[in-house]
Short mmCIF file of C-alpha atoms and ligand atoms in Angstrom, two decimals:
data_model
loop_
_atom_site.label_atom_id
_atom_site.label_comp_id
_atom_site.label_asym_id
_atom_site.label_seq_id
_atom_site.Cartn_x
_atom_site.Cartn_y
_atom_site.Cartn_z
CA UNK A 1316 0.00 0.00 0.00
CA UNK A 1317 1.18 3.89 -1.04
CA UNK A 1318 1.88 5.90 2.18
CA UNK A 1319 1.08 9.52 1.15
CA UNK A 1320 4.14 11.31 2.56
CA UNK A 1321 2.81 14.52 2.19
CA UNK A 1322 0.65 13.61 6.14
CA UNK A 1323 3.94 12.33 7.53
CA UNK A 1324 7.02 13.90 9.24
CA UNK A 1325 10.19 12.60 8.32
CA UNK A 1326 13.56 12.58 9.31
CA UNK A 1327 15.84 12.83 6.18
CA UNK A 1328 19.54 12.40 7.51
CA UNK A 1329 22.43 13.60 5.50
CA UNK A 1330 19.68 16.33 4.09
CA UNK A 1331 22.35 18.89 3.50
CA UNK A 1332 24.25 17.03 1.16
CA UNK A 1333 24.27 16.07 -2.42
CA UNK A 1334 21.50 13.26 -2.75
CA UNK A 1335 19.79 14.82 0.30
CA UNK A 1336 19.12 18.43 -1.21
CA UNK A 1337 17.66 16.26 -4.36
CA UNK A 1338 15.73 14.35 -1.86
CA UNK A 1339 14.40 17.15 0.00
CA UNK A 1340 13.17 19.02 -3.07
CA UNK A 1341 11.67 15.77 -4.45
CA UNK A 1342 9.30 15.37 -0.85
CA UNK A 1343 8.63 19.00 -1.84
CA UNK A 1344 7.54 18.66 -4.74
CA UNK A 1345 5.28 15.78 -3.86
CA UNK A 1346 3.67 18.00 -1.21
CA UNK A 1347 5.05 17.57 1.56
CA UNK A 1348 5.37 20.68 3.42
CA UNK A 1349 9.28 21.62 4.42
CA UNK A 1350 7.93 22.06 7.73
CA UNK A 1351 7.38 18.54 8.02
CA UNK A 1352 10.66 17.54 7.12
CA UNK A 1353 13.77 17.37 9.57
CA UNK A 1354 17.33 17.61 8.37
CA UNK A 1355 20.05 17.88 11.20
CA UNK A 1356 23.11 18.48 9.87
CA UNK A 1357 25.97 16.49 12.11
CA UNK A 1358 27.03 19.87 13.93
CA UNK A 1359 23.72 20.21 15.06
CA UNK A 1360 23.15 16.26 15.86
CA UNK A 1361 26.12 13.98 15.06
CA UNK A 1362 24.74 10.50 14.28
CA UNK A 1363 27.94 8.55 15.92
CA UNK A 1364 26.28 9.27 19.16
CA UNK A 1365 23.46 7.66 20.93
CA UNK A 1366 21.86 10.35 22.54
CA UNK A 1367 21.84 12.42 18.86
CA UNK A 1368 19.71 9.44 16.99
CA UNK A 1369 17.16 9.51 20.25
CA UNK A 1370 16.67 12.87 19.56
CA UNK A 1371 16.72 12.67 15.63
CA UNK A 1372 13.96 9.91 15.74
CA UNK A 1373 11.53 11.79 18.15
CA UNK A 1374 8.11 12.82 16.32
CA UNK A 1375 9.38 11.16 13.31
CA UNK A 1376 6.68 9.00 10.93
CA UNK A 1377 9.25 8.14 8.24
CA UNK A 1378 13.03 8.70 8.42
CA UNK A 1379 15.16 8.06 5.36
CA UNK A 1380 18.74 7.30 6.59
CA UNK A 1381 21.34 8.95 4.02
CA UNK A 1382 24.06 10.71 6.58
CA UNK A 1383 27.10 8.70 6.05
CA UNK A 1384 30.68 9.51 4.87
CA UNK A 1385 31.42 8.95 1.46
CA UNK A 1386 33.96 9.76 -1.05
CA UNK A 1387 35.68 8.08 -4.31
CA UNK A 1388 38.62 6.06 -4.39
CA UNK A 1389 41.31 8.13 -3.04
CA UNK A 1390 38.89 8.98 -0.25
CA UNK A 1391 38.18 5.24 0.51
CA UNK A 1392 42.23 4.27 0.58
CA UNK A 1393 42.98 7.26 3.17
CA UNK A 1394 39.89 6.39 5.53
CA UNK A 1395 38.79 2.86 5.66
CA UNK A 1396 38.67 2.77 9.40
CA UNK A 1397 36.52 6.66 9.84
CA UNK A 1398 34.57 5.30 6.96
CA UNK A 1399 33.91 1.34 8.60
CA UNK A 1400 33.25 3.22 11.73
CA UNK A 1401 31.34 6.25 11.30
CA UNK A 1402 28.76 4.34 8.46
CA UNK A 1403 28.27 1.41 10.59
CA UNK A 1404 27.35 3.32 14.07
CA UNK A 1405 25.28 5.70 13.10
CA UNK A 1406 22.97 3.46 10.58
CA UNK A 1407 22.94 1.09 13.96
CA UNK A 1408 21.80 3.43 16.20
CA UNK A 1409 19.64 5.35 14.01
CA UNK A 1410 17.74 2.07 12.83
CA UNK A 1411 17.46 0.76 16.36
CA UNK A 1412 16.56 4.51 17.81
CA UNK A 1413 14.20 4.71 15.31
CA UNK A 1414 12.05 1.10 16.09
CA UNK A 1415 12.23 1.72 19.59
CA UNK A 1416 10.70 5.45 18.86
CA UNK A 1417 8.03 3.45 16.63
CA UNK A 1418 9.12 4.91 13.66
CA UNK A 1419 6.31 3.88 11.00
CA UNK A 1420 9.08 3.31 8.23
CA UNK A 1421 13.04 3.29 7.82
CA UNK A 1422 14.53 3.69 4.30
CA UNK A 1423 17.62 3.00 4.34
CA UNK A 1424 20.18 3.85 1.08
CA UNK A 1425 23.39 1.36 1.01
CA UNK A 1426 25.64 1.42 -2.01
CA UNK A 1427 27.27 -0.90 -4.51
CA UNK A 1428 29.93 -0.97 -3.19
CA UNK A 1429 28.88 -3.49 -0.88
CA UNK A 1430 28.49 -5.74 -3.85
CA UNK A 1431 31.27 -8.68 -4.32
CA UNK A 1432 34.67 -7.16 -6.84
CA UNK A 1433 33.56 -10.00 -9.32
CA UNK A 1434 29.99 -9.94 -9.68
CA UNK A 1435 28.23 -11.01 -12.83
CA UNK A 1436 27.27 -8.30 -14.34
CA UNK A 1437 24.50 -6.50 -14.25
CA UNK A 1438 25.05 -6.93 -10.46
CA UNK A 1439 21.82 -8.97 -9.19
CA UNK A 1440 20.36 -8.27 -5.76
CA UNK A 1441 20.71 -11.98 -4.92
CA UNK A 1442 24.37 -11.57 -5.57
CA UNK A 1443 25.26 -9.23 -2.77
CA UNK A 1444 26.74 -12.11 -0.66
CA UNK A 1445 28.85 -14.05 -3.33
CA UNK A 1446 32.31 -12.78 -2.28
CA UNK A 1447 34.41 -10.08 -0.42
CA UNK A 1448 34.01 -6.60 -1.96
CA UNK A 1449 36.43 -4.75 -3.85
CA UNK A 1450 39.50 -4.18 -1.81
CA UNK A 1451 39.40 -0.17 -2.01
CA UNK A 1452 36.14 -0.02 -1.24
CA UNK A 1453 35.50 -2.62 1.06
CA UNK A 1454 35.13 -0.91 4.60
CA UNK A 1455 32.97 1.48 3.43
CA UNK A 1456 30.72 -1.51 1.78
CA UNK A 1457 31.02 -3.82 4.42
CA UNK A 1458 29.71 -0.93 6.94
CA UNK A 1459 26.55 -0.33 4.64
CA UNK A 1460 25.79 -3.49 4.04
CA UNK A 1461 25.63 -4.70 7.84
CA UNK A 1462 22.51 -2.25 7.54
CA UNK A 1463 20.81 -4.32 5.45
CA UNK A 1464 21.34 -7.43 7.85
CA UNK A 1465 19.98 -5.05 10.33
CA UNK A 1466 16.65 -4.36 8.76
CA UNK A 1467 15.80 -7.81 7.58
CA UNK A 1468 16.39 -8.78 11.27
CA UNK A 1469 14.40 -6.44 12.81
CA UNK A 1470 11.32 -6.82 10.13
CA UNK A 1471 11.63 -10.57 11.03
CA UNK A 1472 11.93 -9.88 15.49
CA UNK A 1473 9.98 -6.69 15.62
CA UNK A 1474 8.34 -6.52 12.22
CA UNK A 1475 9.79 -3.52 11.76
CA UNK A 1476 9.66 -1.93 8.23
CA UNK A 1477 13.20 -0.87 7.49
CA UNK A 1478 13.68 -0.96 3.59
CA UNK A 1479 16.89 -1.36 1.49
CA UNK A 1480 18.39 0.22 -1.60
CA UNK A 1481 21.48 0.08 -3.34
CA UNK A 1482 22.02 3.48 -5.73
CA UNK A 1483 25.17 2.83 -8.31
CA UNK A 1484 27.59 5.73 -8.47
CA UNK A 1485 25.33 9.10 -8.69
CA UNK A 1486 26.76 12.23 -10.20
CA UNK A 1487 24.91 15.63 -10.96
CA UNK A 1488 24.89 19.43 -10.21
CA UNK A 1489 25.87 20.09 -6.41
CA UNK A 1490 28.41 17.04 -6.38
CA UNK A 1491 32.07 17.42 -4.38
CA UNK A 1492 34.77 18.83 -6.52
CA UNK A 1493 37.87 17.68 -5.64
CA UNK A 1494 41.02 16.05 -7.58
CA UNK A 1495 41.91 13.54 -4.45
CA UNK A 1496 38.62 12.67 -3.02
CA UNK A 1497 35.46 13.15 -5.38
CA UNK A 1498 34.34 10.39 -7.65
CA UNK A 1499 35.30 10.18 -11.15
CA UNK A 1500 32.66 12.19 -13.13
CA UNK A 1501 33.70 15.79 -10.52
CA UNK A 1502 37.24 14.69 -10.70
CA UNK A 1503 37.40 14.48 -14.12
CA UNK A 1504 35.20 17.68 -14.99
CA UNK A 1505 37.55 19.71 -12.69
CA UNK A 1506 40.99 18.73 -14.20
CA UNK A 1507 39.65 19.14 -17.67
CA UNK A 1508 37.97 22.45 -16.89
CA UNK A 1509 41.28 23.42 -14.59
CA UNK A 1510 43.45 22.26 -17.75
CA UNK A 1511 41.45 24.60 -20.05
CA UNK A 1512 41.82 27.61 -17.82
CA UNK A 1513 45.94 26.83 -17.24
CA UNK A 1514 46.23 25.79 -21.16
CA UNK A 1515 47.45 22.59 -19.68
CA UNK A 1516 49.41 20.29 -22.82
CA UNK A 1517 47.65 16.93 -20.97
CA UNK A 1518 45.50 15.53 -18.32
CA UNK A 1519 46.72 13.03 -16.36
CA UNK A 1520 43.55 10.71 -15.51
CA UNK A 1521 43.33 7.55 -12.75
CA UNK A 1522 44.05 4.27 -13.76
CA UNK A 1523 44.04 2.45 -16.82
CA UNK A 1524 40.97 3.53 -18.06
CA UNK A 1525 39.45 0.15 -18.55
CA UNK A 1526 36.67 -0.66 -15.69
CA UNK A 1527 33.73 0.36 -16.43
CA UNK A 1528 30.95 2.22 -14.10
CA UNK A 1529 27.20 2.57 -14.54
CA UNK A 1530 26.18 6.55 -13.18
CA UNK A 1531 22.94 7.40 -12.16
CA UNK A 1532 21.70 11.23 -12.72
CA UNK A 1533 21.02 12.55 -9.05
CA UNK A 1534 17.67 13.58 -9.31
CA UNK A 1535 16.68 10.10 -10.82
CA UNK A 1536 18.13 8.72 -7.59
CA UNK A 1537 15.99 10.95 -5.75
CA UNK A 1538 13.66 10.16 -7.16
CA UNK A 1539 13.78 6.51 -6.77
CA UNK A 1540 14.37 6.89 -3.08
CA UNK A 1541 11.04 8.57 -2.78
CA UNK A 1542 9.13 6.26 -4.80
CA UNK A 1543 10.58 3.39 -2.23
CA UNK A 1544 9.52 5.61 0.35
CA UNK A 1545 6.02 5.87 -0.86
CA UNK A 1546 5.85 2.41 -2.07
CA UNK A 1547 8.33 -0.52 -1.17
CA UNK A 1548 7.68 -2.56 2.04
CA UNK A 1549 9.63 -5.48 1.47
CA UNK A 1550 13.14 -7.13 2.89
CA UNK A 1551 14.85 -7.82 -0.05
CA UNK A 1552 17.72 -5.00 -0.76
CA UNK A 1553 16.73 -2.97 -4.68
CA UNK A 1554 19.47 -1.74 -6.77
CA UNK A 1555 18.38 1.60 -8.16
CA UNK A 1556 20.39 2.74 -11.48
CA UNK A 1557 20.43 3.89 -14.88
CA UNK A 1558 21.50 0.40 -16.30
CA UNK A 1559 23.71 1.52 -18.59
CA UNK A 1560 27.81 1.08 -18.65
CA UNK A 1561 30.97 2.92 -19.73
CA UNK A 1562 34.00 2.44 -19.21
CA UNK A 1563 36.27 5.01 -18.01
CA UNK A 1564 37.97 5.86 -20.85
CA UNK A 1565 35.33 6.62 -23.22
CA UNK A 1566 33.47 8.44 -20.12
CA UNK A 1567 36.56 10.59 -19.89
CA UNK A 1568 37.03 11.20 -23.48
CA UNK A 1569 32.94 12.41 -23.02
CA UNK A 1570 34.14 15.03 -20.69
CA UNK A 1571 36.97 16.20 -22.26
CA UNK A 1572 34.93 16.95 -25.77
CA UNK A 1573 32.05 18.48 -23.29
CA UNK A 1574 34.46 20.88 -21.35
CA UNK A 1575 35.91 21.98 -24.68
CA UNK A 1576 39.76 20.34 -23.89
CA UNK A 1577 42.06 19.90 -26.79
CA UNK A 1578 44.82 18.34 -25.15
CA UNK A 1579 45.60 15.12 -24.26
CA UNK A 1580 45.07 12.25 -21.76
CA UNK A 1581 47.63 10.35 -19.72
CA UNK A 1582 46.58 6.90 -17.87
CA UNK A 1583 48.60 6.96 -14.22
CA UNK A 1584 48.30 2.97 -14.20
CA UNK A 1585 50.24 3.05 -10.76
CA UNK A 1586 46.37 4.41 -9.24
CA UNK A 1587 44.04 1.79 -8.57
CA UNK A 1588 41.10 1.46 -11.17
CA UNK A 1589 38.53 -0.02 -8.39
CA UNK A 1590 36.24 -2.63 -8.70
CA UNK A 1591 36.75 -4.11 -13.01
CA UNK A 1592 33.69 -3.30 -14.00
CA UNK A 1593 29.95 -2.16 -12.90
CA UNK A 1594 26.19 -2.68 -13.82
CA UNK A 1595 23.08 -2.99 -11.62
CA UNK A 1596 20.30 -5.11 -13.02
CA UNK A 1597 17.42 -2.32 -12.35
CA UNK A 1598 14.76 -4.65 -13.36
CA UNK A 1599 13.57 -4.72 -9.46
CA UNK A 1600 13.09 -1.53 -8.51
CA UNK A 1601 10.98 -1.26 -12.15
CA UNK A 1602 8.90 -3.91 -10.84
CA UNK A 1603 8.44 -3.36 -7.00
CA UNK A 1604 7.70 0.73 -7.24
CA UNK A 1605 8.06 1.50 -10.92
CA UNK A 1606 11.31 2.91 -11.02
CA UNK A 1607 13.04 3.77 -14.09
CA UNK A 1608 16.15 6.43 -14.80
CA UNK A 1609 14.99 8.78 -17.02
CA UNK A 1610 18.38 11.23 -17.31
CA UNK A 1611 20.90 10.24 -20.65
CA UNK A 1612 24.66 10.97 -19.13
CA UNK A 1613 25.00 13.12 -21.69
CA UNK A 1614 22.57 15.17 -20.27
CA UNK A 1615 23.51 14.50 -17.11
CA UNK A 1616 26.90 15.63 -17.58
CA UNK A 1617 26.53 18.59 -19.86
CA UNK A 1618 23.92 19.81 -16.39
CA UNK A 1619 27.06 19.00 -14.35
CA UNK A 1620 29.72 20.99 -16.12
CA UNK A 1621 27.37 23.64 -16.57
CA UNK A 1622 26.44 24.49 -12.75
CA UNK A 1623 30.19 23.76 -12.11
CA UNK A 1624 31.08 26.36 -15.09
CA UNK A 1625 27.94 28.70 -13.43
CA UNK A 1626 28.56 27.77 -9.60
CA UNK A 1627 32.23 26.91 -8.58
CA UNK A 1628 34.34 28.64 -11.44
CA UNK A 1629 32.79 32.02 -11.34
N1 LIG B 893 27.37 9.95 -4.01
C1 LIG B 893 27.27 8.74 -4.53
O1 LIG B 893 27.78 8.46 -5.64
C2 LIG B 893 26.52 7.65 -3.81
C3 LIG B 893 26.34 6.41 -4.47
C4 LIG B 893 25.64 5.40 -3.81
C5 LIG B 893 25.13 5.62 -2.55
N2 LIG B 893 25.32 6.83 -1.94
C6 LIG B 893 24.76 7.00 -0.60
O2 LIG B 893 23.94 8.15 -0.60
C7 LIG B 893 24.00 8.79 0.66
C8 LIG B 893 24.29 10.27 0.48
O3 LIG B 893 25.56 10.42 -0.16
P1 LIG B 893 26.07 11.87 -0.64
O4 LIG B 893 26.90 11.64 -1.83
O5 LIG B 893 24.94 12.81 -0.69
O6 LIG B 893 27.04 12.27 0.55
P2 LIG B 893 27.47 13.75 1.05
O7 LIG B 893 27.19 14.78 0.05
O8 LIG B 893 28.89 13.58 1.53
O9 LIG B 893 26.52 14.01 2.29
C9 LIG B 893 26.72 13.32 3.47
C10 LIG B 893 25.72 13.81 4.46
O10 LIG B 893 25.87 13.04 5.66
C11 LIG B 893 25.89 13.90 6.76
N3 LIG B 893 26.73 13.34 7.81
C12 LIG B 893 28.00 12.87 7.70
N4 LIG B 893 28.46 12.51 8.91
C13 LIG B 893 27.46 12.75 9.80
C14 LIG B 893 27.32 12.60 11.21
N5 LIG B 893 28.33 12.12 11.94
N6 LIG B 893 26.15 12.95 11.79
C15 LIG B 893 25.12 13.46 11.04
N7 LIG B 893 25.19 13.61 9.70
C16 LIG B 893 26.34 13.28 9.10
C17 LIG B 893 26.47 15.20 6.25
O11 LIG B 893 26.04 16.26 7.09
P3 LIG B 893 26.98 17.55 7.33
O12 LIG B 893 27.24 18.15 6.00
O13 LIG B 893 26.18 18.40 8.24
O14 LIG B 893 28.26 17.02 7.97
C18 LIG B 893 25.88 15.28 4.85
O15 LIG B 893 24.62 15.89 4.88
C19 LIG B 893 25.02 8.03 1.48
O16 LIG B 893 24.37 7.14 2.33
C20 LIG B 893 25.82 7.27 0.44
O17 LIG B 893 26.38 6.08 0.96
C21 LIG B 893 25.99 7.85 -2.55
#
């Protein structure tokens, strides 16, 4: 049955950052008044501590869990332990602060990179436990997937309704910029763009260029999120992405014709390239609430270098 969201108060963690000001704006849209919507950032409650998720939960209907640390590949190598810790205790606590407020009904967004370094691809939901995740990735995985152990367990004990999803790599207008820690799509917008301004001869991009990712347009993750929200009552975990694949290379000879670059690109093999290659099977989340990405990554990305051109550059 469809919960109409637009009675409910909800708690929408991690509200102030990139998916969560897509999320926000998608509740609004859908009617719900911003009144009715909490977003503590982690100065004002941080989610590592107890008392903070008490006090998060209270007077909540819905919360949809998204807080978490999170960052690409460079990120992930400098912080395994901050990222094992800090995603693991606060989905915990908020999950179990939130049944024993009687929270109506916790959404709760993992990632793929819980999913096993050689899945089949597309990546099924029933293959989540076939093997150890990739190695650069893997504390950060391992902590989001617990979460989904979690809420099975407590549907089954308490018959609590804590849902699972698993969004592929997102990218969009409002992501982190930053050469060391964003993921590939901002890092790879900002050195071309950076290049262009400096007249740069080359680029010098991660890897070898050969994995492939599958990218999923913010607001179409957003919007998936809310349609679970609405709609989705079940255990099993849904992977929510665009379907489509590219590999690195060809996504980074995308940007560099988008951002206008006419030099060249050099492959640092001695970075990691992360898990070989990624694709969800989005055929559940079609099925279960009707979910489909509706954003090319062409437009996607021409969106994204154009608020960065509009937003960070100027
Ligand atoms: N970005 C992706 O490609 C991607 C892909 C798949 C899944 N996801 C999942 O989507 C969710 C949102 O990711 P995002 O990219 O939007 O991340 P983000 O921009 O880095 O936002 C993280 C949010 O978490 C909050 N937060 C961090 N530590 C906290 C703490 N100790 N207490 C309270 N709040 C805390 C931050 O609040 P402050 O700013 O106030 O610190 C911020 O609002 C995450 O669960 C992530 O695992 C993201």
């Amino acid at each position: 049955m469809s919960i109409d969201l637009s009675r409910k108060r909800i708690l929408l963690t991690g509200g102030s950052g990139f998916l969560g000001a897509y999320v926000f704006e998608e509740l609004i849209w859908r009617g719900v008044p911003d009144r009715s919507i909490f977003t503590p950032g982690s100065k004002e409650l941080d989610l590592r501590k107890w008392e903070s998720c008490v006090r998060a939960v209270k007077n909540a209907d819905i919360v949809i869990h998204l807080a978490a640390r999170v960052g690409g590949i460079g990120f992930n190598l400098k912080y395994p332990g901050e990222l094992f810790y800090d995603n693991a205790v606060m989905g915990i606590q908020l999950m179990e602060a939130a049944r024993q407020a009687g929270v109506e009904k916790f959404v709760c967004v993992g990632t793929v990179c819980a999913y096993p370094r050689l899945t089949p691809v597309p990546f099924k939901e029933e293959d989540l436990w076939n093997g150890y995740p990739e190695e650069t990735n893997a504390s950060y995985g391992i902590a989001k997937k617990a979460l989904l152990v979690q809420a099975q367990s407590y549907r089954k004990q308490y018959g609590f309704n804590a849902i699972y999803l698993l969004p592929v790599n997102l990218y969009g207008p409002g992501d982190h910029f930053s050469v060391e820690d964003a993921h590939v799509i901002p890092a790879l917008i900002l050195k071309f763009s950076d290049a262009n301004l400096k007249k740069l001869p080359e680029v010098t991009a991660w890897g070898t260029g050969n994995a492939s990712r599958e990218f999923l347009f913010v607001r179409d993750a957003a919007r998936g999120i809310v349609d679970a929200a609405e709609s989705y009552d079940k255990a099993d975990a849904v992977n929510l992405g665009s379907g489509e694949e590219i590999k690195i290379r060809d996504l980074a000879e995308m940007i560099k014709d988008m951002t206008g670059y006419k030099g060249g690109i050099v492959w640092d093999t001695s970075r990691p390239d992360g898990q070989p290659e990624r694709r969800l099977d989005v055929s559940r989340a079609k099925t279960e609430f009707g979910f489909q990405a509706t954003t090319t990554l062409e437009e996607g990305i021409a969106a994204t270098i154009k608020w960065y051109t509009e937003t960070v550059l100027s």
